[in-house]
PDB file of C-alpha atoms and ligand atoms in Angstrom:
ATOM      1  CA  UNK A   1      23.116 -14.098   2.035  1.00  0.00           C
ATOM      2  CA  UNK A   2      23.862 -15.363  -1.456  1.00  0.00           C
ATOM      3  CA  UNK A   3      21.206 -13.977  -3.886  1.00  0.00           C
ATOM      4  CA  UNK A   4      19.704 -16.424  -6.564  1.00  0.00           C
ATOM      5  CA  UNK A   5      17.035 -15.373  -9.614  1.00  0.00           C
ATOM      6  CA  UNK A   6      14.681 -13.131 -10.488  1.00  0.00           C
ATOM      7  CA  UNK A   7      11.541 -14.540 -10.072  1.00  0.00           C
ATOM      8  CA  UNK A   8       9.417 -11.943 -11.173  1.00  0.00           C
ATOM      9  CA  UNK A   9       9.158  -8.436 -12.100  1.00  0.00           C
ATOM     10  CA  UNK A  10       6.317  -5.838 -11.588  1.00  0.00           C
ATOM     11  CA  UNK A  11       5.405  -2.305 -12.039  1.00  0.00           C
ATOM     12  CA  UNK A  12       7.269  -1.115  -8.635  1.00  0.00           C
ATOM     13  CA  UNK A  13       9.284  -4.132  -7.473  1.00  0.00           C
ATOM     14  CA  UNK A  14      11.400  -6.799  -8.513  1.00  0.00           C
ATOM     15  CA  UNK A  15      11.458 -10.253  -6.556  1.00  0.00           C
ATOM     16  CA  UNK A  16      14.306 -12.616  -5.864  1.00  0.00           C
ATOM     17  CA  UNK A  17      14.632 -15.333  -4.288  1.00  0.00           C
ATOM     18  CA  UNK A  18      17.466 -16.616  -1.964  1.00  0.00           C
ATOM     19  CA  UNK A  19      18.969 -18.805  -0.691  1.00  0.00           C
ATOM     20  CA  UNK A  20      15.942 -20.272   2.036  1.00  0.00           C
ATOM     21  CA  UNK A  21      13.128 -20.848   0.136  1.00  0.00           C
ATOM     22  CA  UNK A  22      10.932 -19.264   2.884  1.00  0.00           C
ATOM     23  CA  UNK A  23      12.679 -15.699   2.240  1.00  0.00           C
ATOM     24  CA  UNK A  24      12.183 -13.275  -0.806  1.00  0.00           C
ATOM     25  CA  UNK A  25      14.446 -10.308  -1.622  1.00  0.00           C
ATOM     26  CA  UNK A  26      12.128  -7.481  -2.388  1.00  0.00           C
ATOM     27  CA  UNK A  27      13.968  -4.735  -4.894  1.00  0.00           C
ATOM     28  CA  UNK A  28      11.952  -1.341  -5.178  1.00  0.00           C
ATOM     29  CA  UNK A  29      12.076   0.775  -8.171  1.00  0.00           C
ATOM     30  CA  UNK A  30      12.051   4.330  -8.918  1.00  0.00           C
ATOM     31  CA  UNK A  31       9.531   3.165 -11.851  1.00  0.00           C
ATOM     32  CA  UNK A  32       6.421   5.017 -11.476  1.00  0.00           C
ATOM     33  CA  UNK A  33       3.099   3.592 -13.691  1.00  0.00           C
ATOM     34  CA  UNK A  34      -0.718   5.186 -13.169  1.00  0.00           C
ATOM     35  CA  UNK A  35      -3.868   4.562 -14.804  1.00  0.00           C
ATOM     36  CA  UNK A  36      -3.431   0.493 -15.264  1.00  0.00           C
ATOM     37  CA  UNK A  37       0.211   1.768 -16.914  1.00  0.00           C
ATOM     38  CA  UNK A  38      -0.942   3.799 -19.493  1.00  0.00           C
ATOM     39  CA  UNK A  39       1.187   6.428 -18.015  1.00  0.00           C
ATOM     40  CA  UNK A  40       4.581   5.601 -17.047  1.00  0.00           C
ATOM     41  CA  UNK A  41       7.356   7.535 -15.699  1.00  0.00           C
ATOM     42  CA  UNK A  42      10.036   7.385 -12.896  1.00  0.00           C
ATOM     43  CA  UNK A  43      10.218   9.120  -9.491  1.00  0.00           C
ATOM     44  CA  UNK A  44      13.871   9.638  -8.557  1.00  0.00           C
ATOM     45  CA  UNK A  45      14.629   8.205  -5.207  1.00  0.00           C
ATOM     46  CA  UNK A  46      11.128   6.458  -4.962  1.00  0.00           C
ATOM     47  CA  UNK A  47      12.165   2.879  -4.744  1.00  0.00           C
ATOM     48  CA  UNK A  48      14.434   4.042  -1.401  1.00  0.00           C
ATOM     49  CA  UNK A  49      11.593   6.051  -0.580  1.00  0.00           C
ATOM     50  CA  UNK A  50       8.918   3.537  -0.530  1.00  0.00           C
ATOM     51  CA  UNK A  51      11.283   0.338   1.047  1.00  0.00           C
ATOM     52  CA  UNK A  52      12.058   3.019   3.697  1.00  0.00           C
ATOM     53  CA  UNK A  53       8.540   4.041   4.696  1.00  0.00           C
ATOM     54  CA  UNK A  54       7.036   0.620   4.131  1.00  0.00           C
ATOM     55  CA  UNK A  55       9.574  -0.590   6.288  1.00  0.00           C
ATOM     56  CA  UNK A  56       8.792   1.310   9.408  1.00  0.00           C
ATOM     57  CA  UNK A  57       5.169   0.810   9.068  1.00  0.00           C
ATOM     58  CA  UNK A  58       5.677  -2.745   8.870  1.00  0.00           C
ATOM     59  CA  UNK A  59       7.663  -2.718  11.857  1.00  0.00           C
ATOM     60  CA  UNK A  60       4.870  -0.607  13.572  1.00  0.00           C
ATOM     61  CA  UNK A  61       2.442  -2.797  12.726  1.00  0.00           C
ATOM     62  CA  UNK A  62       4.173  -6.142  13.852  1.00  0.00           C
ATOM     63  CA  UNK A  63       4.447  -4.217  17.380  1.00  0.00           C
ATOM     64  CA  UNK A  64       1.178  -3.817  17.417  1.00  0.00           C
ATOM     65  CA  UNK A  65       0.392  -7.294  17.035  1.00  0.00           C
ATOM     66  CA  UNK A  66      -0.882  -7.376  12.674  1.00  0.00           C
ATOM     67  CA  UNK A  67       1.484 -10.230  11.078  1.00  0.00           C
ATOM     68  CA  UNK A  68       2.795  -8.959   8.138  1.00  0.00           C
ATOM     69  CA  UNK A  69       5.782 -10.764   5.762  1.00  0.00           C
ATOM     70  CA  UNK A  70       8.341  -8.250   6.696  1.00  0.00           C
ATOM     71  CA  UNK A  71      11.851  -9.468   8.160  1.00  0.00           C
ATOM     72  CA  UNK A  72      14.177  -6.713   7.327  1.00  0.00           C
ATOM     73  CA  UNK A  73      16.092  -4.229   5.472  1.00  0.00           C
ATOM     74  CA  UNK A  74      19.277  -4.924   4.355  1.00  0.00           C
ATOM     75  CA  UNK A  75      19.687  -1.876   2.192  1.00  0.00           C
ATOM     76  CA  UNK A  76      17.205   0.872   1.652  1.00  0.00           C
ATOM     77  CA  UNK A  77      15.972  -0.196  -1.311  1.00  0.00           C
ATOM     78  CA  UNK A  78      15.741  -3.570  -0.407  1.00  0.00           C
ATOM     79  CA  UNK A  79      13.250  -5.616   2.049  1.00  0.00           C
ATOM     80  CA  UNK A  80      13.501  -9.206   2.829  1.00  0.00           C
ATOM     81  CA  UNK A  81       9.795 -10.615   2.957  1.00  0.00           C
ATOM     82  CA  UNK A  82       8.550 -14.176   4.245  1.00  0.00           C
ATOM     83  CA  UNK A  83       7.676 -16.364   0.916  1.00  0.00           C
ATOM     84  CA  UNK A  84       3.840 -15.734   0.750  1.00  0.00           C
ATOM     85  CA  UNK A  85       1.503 -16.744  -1.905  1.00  0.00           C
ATOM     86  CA  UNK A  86      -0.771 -13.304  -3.088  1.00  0.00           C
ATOM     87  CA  UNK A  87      -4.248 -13.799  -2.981  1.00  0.00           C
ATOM     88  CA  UNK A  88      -4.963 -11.822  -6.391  1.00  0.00           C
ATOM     89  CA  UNK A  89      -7.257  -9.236  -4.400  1.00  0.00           C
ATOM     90  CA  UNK A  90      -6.571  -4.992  -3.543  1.00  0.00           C
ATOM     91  CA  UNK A  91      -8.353  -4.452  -0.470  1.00  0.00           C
ATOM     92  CA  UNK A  92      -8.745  -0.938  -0.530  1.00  0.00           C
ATOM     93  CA  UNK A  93      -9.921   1.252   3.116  1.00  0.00           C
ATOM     94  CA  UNK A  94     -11.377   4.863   2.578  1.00  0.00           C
ATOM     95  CA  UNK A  95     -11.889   7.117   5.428  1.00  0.00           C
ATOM     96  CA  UNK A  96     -12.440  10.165   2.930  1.00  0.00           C
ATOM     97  CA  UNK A  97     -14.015  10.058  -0.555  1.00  0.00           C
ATOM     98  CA  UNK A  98     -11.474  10.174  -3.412  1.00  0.00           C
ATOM     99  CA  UNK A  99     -10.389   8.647  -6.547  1.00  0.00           C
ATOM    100  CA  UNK A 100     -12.841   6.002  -8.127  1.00  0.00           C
ATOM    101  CA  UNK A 101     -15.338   6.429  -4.919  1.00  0.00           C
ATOM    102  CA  UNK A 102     -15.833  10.348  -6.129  1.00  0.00           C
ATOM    103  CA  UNK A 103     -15.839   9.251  -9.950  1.00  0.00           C
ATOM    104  CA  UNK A 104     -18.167   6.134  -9.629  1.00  0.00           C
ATOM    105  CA  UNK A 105     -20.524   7.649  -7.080  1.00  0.00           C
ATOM    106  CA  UNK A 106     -21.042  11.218  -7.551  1.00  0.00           C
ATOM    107  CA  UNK A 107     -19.855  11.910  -3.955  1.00  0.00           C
ATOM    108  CA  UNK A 108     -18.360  14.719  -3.623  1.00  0.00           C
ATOM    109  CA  UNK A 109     -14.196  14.708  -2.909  1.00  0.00           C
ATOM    110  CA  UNK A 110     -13.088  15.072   0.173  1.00  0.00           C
ATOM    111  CA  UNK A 111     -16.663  14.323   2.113  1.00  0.00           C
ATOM    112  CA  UNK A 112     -15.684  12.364   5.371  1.00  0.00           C
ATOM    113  CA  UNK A 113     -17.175   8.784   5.784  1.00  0.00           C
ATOM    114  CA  UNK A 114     -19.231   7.901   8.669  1.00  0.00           C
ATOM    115  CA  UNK A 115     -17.029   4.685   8.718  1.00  0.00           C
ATOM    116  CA  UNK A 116     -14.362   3.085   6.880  1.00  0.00           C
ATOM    117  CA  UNK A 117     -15.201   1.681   3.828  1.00  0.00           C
ATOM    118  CA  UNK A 118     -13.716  -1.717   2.867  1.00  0.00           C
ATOM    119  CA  UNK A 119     -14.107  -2.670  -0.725  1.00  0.00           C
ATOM    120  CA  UNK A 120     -12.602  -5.865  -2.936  1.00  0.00           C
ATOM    121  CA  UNK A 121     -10.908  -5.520  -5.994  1.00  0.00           C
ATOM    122  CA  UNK A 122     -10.119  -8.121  -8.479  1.00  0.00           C
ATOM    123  CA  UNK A 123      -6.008  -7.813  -9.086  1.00  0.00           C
ATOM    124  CA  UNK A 124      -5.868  -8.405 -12.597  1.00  0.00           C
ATOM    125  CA  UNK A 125      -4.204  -5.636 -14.932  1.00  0.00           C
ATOM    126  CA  UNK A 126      -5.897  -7.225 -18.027  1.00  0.00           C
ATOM    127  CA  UNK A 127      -9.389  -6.228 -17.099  1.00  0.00           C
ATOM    128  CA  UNK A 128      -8.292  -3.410 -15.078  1.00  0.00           C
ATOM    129  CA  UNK A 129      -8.656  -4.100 -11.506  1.00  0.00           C
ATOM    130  CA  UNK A 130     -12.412  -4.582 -11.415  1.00  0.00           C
ATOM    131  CA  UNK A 131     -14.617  -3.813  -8.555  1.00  0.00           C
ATOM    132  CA  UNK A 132     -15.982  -7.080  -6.663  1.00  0.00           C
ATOM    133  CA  UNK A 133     -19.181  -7.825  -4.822  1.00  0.00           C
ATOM    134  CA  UNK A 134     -18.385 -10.545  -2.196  1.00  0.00           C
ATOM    135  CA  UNK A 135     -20.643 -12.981  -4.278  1.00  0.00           C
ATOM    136  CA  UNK A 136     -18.410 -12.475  -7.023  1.00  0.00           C
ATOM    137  CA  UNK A 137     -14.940 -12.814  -5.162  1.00  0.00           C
ATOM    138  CA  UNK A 138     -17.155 -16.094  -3.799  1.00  0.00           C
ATOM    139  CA  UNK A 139     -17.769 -17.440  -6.823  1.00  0.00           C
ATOM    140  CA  UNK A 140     -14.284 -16.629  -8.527  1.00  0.00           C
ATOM    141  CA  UNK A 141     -13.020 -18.510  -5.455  1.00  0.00           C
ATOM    142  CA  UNK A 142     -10.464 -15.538  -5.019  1.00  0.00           C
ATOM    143  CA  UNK A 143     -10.954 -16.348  -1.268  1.00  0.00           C
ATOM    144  CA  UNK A 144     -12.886 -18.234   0.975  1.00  0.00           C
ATOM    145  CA  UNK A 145     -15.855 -16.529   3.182  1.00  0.00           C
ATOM    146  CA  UNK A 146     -13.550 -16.893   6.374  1.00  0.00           C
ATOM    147  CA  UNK A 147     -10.244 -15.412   4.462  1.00  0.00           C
ATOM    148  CA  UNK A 148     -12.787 -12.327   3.333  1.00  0.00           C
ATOM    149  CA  UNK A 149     -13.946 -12.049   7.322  1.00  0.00           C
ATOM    150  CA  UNK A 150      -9.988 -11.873   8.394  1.00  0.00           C
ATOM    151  CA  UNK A 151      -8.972  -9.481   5.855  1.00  0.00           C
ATOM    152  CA  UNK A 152     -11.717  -7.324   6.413  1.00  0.00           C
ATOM    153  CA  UNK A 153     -11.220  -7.175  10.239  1.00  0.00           C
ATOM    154  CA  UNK A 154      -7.405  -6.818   9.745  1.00  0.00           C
ATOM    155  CA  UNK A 155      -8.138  -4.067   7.406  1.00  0.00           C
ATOM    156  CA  UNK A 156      -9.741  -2.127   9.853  1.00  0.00           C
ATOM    157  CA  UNK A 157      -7.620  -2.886  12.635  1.00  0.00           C
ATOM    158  CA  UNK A 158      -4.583  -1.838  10.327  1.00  0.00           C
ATOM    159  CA  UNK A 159      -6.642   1.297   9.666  1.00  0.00           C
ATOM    160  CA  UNK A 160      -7.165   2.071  13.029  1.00  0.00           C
ATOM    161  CA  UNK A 161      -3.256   2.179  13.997  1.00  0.00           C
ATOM    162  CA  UNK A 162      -2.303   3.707  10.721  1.00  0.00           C
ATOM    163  CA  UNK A 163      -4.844   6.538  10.683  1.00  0.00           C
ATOM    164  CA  UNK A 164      -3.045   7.479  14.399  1.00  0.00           C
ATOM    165  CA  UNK A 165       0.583   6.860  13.194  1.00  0.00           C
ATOM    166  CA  UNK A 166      -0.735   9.146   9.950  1.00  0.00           C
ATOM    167  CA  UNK A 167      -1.904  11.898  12.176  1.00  0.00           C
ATOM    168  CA  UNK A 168       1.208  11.927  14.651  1.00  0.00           C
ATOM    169  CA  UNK A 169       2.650  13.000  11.207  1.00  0.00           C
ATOM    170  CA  UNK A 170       0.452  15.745  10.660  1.00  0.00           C
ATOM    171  CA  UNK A 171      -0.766  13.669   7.593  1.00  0.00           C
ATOM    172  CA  UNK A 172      -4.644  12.304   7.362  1.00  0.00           C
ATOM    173  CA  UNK A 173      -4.938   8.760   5.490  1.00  0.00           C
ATOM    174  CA  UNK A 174      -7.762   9.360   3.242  1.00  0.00           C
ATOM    175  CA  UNK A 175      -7.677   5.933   1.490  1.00  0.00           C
ATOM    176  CA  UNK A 176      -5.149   3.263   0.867  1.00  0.00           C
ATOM    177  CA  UNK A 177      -4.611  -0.139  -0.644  1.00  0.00           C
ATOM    178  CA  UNK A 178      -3.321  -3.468   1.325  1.00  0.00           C
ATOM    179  CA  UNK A 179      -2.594  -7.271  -0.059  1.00  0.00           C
ATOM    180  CA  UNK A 180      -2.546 -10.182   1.843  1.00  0.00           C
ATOM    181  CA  UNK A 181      -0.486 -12.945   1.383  1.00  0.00           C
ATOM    182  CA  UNK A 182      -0.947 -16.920   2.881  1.00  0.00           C
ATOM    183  CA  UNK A 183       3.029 -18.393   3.981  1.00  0.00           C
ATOM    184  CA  UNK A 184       3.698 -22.268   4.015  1.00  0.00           C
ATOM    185  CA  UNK A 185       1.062 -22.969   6.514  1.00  0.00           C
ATOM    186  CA  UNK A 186      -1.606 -20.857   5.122  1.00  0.00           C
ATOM    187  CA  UNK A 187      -1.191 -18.232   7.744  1.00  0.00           C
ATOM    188  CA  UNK A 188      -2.824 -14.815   6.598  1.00  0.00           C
ATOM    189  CA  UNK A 189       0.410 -11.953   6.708  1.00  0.00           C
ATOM    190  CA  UNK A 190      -0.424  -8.207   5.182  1.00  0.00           C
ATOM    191  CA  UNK A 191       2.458  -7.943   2.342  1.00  0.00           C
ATOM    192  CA  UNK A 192       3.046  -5.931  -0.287  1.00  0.00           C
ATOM    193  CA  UNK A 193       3.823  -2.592   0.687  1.00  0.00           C
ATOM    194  CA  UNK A 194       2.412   0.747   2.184  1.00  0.00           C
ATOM    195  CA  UNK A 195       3.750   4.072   0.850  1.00  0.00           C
ATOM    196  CA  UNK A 196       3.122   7.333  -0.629  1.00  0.00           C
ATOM    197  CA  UNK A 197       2.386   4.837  -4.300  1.00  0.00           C
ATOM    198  CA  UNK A 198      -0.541   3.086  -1.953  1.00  0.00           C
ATOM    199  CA  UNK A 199      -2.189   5.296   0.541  1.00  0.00           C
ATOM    200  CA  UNK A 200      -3.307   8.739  -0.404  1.00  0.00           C
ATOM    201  CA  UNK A 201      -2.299  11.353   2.077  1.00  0.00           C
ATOM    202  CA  UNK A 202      -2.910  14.687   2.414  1.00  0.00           C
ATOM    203  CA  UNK A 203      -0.592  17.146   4.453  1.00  0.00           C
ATOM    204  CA  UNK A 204      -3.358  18.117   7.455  1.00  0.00           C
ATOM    205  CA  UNK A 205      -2.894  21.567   7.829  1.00  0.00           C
ATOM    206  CA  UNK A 206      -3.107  22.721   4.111  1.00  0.00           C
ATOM    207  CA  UNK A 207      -6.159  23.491   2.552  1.00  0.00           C
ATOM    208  CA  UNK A 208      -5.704  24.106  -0.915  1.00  0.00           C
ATOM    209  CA  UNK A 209      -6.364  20.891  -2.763  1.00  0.00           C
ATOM    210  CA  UNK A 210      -3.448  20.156  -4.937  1.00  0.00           C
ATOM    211  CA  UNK A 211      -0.731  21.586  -2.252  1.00  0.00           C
ATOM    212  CA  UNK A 212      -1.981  19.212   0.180  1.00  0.00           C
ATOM    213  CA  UNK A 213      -1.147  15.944  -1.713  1.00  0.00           C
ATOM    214  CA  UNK A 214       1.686  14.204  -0.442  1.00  0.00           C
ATOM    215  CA  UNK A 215       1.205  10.576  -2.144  1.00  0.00           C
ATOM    216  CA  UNK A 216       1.005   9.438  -6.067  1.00  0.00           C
ATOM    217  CA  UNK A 217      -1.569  11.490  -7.157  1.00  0.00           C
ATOM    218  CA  UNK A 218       1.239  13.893  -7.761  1.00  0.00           C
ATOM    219  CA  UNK A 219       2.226  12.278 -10.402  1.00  0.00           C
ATOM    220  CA  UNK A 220      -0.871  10.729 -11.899  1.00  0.00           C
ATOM    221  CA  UNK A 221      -2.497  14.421 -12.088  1.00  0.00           C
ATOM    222  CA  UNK A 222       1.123  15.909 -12.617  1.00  0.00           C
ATOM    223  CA  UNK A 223       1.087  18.145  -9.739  1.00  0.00           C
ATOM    224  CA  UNK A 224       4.920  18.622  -9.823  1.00  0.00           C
ATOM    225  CA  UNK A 225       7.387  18.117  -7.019  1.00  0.00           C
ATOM    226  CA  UNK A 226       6.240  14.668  -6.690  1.00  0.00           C
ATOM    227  CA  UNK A 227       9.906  13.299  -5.308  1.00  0.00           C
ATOM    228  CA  UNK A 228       9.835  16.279  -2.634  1.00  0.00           C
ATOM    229  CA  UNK A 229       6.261  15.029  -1.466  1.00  0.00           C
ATOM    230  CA  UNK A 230       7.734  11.656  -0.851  1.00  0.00           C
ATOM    231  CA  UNK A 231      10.813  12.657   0.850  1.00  0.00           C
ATOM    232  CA  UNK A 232       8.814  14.993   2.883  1.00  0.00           C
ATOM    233  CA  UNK A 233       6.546  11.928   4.064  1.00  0.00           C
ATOM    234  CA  UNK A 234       9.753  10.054   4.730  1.00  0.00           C
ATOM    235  CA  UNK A 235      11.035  12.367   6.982  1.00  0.00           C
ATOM    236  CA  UNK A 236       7.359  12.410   8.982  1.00  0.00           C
ATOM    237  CA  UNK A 237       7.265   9.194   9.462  1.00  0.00           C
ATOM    238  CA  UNK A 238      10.797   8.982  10.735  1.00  0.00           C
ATOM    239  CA  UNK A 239      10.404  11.790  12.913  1.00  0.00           C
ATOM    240  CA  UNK A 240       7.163  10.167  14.527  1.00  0.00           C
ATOM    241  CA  UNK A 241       8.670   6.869  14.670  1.00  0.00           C
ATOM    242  CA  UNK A 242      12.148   8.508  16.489  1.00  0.00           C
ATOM    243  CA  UNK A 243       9.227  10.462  18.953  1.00  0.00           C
ATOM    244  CA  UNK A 244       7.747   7.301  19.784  1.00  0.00           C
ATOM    245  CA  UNK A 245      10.738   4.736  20.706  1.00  0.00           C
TER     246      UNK A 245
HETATM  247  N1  UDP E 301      -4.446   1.934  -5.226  1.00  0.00           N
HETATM  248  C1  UDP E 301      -3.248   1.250  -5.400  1.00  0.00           C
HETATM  249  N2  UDP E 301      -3.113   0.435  -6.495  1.00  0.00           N
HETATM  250  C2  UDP E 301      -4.091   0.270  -7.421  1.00  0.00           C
HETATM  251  C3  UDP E 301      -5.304   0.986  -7.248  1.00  0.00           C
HETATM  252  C4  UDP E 301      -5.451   1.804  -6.149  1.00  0.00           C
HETATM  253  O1  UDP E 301      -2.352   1.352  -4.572  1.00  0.00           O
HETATM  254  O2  UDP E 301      -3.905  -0.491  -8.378  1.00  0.00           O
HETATM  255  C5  UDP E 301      -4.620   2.814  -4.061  1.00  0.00           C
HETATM  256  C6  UDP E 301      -4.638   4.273  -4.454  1.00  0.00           C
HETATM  257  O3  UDP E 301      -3.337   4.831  -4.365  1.00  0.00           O
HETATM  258  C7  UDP E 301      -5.548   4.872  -3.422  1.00  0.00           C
HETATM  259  C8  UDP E 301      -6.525   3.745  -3.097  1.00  0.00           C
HETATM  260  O4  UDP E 301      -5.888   2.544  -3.501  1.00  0.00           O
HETATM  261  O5  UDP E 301      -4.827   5.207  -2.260  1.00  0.00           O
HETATM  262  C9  UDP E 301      -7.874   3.880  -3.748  1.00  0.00           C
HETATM  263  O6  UDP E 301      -7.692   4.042  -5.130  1.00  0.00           O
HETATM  264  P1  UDP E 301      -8.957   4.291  -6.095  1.00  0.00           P
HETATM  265  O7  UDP E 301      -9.815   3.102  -6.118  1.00  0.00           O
HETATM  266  O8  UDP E 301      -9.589   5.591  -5.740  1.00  0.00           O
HETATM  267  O9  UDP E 301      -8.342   4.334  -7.546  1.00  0.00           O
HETATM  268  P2  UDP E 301      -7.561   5.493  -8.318  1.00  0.00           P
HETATM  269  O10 UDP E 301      -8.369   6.723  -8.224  1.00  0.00           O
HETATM  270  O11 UDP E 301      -6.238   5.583  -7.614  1.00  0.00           O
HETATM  271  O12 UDP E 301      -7.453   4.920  -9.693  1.00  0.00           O
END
């Protein structure tokens, strides 16, 4: 397949289009940005990384019935996607207390929630990703009441399957973020991508809390080794997904 322009490019991917207009080329970069891009850097390998994961965990998910925009990949840094228009919203899951949670609440890190958490943020690097209520994602018209009922059930379905695949890697999903996307007939997909950049995962049977993180806050809290980390989740999920078929 013939590849055509760039239509746009972001902090960890750039997208083409081709030659159907229902089909996007998605190109992932070794580009690594934190903190709303304050701090930039690059993770060697990490586009391959990321396409690769993402990849099999979209292919998971389809088989477990969640529609998501993945087709295929045709090289491993590349993913072709289904055209889908972004709602402008990071849905974000927690099953343990981290990050923003721990900063913005006083709970303490690492304190496991009685149930998943599914919170709305406003995608919009300008004012830095705000926090939503639903009133406010209501009246920014960001999405409609039944949009926010379906992404909040397919969060937590997707959360249910992933937290499994996580743990059949001997890695627990404390939080992660997800974006939706609607296709030419307004059909909900998951898009985006899921990967060591979007969850955070910590490696289950270490204890010490800086050798157990196997995701991005590597590099945001430059904990070193961050391209071994993401090879090392690689090879989990590869492992777990050669176990299962
Ligand atoms: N996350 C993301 N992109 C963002 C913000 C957050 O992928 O722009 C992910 C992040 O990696 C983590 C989860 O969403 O797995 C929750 O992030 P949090 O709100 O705690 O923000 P952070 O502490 O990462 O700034």
């Amino acid at each position: 397949m013939s590849v055509y322009s760039k239509l746009y490019e972001g902090k960890a991917k750039i997208l083409y289009a081709t030659d159907d207009p229902e089909i996007l080329l998605a190109d992932f970069k070794d580009d690594a940005t934190a903190f709303n891009a304050q701090k930039r850097g690059s993770i060697l390998g990490k586009g391959r990384i990321n396409c690769s994961i993402s990849s099999q965990l979209f292919q998971q998910l389809e088989a477990s019935g969640i529609k998501t925009h993945y087709i295929d990949s045709p090289s491993p840094n590349q993913m072709r996607v289904k055209a889908v228009k972004i709602l402008p919203l990071e849905v974000v899951i927690r099953n343990i207390a981290a990050g923003s949670l721990c900063q913005q609440t006083g709970i303490e890190l690492g304190t496991v929630l009685k149930q998943p958490l599914v919170e709305f943020y406003y995608k919009n690097d300008q004012l830095g990703d705000p926090l939503l209520t639903s009133d406010r994602l209501l009246l920014m018209e960001l999405a409609t009441v039944e949009q926010v009922n379906a992404i909040t059930h397919l969060a937590l379905q997707i959360n249910d399957f992933l937290k499994v695949f996580w743990q059949r890697c001997g890695i627990t999903l404390v939080d992660f973020k997800l974006e939706f996307g609607l296709d030419s007939q307004q059909q909900l997909l998951l898009a985006d991508e899921i990967s060591p950049d979007t969850c955070r995962l910590w490696n289950t049977t270490e204890t010490d809390p800086n050798r157990r993180v196997l995701d991005k806050d590597r590099f945001r809290r430059d904990l070193g080794n961050v391209e071994d980390a993401y090879q090392e989740v690689l090879q989990r999920v590869l492992q777990a997904v050669e176990i299962k078929s």
